[in-house]
Coordinates of C-alpha atoms in Angstrom, one line a residue:
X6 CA -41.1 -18.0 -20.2
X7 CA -44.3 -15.9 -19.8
X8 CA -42.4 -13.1 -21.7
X9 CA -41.3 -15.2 -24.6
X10 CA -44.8 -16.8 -24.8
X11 CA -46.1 -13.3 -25.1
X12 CA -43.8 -11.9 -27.9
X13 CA -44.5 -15.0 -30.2
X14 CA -48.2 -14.4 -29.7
X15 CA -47.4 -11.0 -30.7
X16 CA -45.6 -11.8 -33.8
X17 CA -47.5 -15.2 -35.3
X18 CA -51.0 -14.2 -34.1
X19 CA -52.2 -11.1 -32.3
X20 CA -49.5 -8.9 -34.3
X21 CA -51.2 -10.1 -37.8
X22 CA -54.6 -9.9 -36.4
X23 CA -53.9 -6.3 -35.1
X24 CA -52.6 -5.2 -38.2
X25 CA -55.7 -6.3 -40.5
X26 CA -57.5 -4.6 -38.1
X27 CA -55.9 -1.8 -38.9
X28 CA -56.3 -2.2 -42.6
X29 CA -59.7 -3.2 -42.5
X30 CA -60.6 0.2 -40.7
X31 CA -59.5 1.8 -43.8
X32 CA -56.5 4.0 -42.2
X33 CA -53.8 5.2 -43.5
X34 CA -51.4 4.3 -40.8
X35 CA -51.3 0.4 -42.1
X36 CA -49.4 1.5 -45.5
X37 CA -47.4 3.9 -43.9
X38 CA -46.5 1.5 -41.5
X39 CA -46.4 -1.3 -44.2
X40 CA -43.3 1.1 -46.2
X41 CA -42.0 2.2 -42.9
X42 CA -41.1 -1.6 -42.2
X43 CA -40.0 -2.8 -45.7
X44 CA -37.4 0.5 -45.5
X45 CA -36.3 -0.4 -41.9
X46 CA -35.8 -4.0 -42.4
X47 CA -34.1 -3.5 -45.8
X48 CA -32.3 -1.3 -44.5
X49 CA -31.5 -3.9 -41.3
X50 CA -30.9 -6.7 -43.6
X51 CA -28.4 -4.6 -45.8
X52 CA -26.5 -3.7 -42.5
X53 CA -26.3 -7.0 -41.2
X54 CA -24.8 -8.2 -44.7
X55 CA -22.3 -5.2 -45.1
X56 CA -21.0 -6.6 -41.3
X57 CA -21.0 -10.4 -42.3
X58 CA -19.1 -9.5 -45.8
X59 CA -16.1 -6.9 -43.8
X60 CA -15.7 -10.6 -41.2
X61 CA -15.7 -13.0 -44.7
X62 CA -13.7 -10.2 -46.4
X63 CA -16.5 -10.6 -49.2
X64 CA -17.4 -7.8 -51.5
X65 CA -20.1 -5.6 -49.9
X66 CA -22.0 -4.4 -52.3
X67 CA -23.8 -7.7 -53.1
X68 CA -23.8 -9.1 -49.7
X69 CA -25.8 -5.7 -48.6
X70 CA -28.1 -6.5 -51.4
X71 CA -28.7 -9.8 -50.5
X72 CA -29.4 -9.0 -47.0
X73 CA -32.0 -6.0 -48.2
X74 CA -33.5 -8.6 -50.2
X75 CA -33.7 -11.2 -47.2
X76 CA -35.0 -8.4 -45.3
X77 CA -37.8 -7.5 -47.5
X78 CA -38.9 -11.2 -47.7
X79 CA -39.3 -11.5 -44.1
X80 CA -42.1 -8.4 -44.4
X81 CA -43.2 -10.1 -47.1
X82 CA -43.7 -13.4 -45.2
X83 CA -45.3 -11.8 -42.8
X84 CA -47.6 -10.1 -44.5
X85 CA -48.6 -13.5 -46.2
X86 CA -48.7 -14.6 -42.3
X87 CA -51.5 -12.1 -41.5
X88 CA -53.9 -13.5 -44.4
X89 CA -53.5 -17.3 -42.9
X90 CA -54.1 -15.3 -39.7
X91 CA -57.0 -13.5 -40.7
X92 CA -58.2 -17.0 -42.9
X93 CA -58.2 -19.2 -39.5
X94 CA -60.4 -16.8 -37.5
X95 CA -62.5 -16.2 -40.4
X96 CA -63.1 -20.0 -40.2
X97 CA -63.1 -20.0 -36.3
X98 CA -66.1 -17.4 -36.3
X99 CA -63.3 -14.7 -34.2
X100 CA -63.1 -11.5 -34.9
X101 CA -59.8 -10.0 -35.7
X102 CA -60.4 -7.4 -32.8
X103 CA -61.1 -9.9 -30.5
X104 CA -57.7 -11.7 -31.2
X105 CA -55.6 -8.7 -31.1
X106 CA -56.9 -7.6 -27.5
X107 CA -57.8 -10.8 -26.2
X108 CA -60.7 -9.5 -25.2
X109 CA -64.9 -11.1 -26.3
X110 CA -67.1 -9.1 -27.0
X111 CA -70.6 -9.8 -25.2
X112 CA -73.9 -8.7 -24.8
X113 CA -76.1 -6.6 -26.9
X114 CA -72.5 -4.9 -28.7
X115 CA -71.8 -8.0 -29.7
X116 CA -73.8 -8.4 -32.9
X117 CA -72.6 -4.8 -33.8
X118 CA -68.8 -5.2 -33.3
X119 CA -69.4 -8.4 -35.4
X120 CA -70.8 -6.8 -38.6
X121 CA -69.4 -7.8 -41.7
X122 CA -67.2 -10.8 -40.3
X123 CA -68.4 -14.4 -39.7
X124 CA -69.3 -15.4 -36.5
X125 CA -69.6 -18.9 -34.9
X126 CA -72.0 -21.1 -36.9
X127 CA -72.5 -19.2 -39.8
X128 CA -71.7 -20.2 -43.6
X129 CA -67.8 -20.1 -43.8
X130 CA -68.3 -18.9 -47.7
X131 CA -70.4 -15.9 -48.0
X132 CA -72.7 -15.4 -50.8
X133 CA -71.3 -12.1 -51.9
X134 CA -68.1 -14.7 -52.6
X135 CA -70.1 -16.8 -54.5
X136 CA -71.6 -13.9 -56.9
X137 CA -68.6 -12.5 -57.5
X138 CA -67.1 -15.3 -58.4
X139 CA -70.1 -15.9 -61.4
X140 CA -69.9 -12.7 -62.5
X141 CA -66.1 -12.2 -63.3
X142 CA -66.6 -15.7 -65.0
X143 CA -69.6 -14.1 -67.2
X144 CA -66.9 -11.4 -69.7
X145 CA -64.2 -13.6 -68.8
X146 CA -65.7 -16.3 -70.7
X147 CA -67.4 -14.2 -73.4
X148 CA -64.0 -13.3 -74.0
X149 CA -62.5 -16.4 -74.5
X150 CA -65.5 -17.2 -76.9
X151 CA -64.9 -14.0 -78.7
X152 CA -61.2 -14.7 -79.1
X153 CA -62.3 -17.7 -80.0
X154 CA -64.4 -17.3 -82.6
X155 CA -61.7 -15.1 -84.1
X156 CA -58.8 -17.9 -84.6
X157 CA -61.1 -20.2 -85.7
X158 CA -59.4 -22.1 -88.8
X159 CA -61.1 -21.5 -91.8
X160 CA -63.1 -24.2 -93.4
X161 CA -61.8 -24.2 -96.8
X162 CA -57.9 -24.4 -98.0
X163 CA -56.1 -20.9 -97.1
X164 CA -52.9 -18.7 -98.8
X165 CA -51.0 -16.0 -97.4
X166 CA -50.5 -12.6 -99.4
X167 CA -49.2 -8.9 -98.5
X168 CA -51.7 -6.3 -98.1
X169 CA -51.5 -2.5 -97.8
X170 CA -53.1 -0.6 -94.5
X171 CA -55.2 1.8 -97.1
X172 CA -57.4 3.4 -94.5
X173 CA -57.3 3.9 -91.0
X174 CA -61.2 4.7 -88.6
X175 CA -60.5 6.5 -85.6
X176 CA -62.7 5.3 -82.6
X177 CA -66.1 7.1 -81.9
X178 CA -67.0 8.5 -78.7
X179 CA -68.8 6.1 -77.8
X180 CA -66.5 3.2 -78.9
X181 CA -63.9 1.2 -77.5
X182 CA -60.0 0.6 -78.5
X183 CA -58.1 2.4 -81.3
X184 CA -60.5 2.2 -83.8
X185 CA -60.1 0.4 -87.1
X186 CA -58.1 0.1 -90.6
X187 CA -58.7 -1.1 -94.3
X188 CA -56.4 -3.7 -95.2
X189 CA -56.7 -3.5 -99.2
X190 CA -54.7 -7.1 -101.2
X191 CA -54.6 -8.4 -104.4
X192 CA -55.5 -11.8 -105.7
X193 CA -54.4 -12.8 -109.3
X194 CA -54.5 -9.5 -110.1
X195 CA -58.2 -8.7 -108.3
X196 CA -58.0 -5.9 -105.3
X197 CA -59.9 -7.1 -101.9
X198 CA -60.2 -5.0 -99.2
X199 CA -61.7 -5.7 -95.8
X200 CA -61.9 -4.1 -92.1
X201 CA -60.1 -5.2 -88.6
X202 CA -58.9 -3.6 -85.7
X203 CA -56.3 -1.1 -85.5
X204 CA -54.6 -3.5 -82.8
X205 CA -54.2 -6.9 -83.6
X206 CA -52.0 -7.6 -80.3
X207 CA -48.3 -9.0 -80.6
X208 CA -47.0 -5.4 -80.4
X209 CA -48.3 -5.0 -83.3
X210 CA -50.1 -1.4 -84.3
X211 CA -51.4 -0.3 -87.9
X212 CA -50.6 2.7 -89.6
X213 CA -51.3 4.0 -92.8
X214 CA -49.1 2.2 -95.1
X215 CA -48.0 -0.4 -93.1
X216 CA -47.7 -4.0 -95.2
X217 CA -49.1 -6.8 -93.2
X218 CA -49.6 -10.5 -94.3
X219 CA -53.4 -11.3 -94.9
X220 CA -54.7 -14.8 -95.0
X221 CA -57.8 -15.4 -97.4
X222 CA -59.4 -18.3 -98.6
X223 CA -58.6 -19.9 -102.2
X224 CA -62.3 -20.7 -103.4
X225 CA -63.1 -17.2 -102.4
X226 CA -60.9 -14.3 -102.6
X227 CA -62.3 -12.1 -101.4
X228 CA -62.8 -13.7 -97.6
X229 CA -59.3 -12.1 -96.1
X230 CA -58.2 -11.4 -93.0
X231 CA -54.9 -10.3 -91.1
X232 CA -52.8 -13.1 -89.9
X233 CA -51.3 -11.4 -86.6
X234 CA -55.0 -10.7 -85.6
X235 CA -55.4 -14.9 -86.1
X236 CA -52.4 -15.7 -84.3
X237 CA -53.1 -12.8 -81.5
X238 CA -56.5 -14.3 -81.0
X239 CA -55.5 -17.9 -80.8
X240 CA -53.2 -17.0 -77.7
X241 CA -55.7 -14.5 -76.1
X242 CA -58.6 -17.4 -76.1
X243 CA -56.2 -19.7 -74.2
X244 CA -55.5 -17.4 -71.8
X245 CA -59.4 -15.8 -71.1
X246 CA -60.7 -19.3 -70.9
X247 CA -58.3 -20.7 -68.5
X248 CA -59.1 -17.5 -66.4
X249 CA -62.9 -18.0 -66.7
X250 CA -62.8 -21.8 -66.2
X251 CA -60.6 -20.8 -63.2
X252 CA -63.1 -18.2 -61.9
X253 CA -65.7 -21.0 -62.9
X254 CA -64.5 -23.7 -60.5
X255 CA -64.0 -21.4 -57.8
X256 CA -67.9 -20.2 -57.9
X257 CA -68.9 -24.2 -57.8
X258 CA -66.7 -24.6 -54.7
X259 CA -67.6 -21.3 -53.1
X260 CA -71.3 -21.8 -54.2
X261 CA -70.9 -25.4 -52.2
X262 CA -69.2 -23.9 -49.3
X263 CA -72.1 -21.7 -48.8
X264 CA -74.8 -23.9 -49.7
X265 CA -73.0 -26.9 -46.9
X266 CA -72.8 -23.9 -44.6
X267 CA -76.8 -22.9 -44.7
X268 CA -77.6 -26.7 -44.6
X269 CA -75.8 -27.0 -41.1
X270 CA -76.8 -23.8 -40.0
X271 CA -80.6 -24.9 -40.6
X272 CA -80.1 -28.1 -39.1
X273 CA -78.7 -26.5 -35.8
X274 CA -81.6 -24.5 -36.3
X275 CA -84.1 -27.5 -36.6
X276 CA -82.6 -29.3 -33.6

């Protein structure tokens, strides 16, 4: 009983804990022994369906593949098993180490060994969480706004025409994207030309020549602008600000987890 007690530590806790040990020392030998088992237990899987297809008299070409593919979810699984792993000691305040070789460390090695990870009593959220949580939401959001900004309906009524790429910019050296293009149009017989990027988005891409529909506004003319840039923009500002409102709530709850954390800590401190 001892034995089997043993192997299932090995596989659901100190096994996991080992390995992001392993990781988290920066070698090598975790991703060469992270392929090692998705080829080995692909290869297992595929085996043990090529068996259980000759028995059923099945075709064995796709029961192989479905046993590779069951095969490379069990890694998969338990790779997602070492991060829960790795979550509960975080919150525990023990050390992966100390898990894998069941041994504590004590004494004056103790605050050394225990660099970087939490120990007992400590904040569970670190602030380094919390900061890099607000500053991903910071161009994130500016994004969004920009995008934004850029599919805003026009005030006034709008038509649609066909305009001419008449020019294209290539990008400075010290500028970003593929540069820009003048879109030339005609209005009751009146040219109007303006500037937008070269790539609108949509798998779209200007080049010399190309005839894309504008949008411009009937009062004034001579206010155009390309409607796939419009209609790129209204469904990149939907995605950026999801994704910063996203990165947004996750600072306030980090920024609470730390903030709870350093209240109890000064309280055990006060007491």
């Amino acid at each position: 009983m001892g034995r089997v007690r043993t192997a299932l530590s090995w596989a659901f806790v100190r096994g996991p804990a080992a390995a992001y040990e392993l990781a988290d020392s920066g070698s090598s030998l975790f991703g060469i022994g992270a392929l090692a088992a998705i080829v080995l237990v692909g290869a297992l899987g595929s085996g043990v369906g090529a068996l259980v297809a000759l028995v059923a008299h099945s075709p064995v070409g796709d029961a192989a593949f479905v046993g590779g593919m069951i095969g490379l979810g069990v890694v998969m699984a338990w790779l997602v098993l070492m991060l829960v792993v790795v979550a509960v000691l975080w919150v525990r305040g023990v050390r992966p180490v100390e898990t894998a070789t069941g041994e504590l460390s004590a004494g004056r090695h103790a605050a050394a060994h225990s660099s970087g990870w939490r120990r007992r009593g400590e904040p569970l959220v670190p602030l380094s969480l919390v900061l890099f949580f607000v500053i991903i939401t910071v161009p994130f959001g500016a994004l969004g706004l920009q995008a934004r900004s850029a599919a805003r309906p026009a005030e006034q009524p709008t038509a649609t025409t066909n305009g001419t790429v008449v020019a294209i910019h290539e990008p400075s050296w010290f500028d970003k994207g593929s540069g820009t293009v003048d879109i030339r149009y005609a209005v009751s017989g009146v040219e109007h030309t303006f500037n937008t990027g070269r790539d609108p988005g949509d798998e779209h891409f200007f080049r010399l020549g190309d005839v894309v529909p504008v949008e411009y506004v009937v009062a004034e003319p001579g206010k155009g602008r390309c409607t796939w840039t419009v209609e790129s923009a209204r469904s990149d500002q939907t995605f950026w600000l999801w994704l910063a409102g996203g990165c947004a709530v996750l600072a306030l709850l980090s920024g609470a987890g730390y903030l709870g954390g350093r209240l109890r800590s000064s309280g055990r401190r006060g007491g």
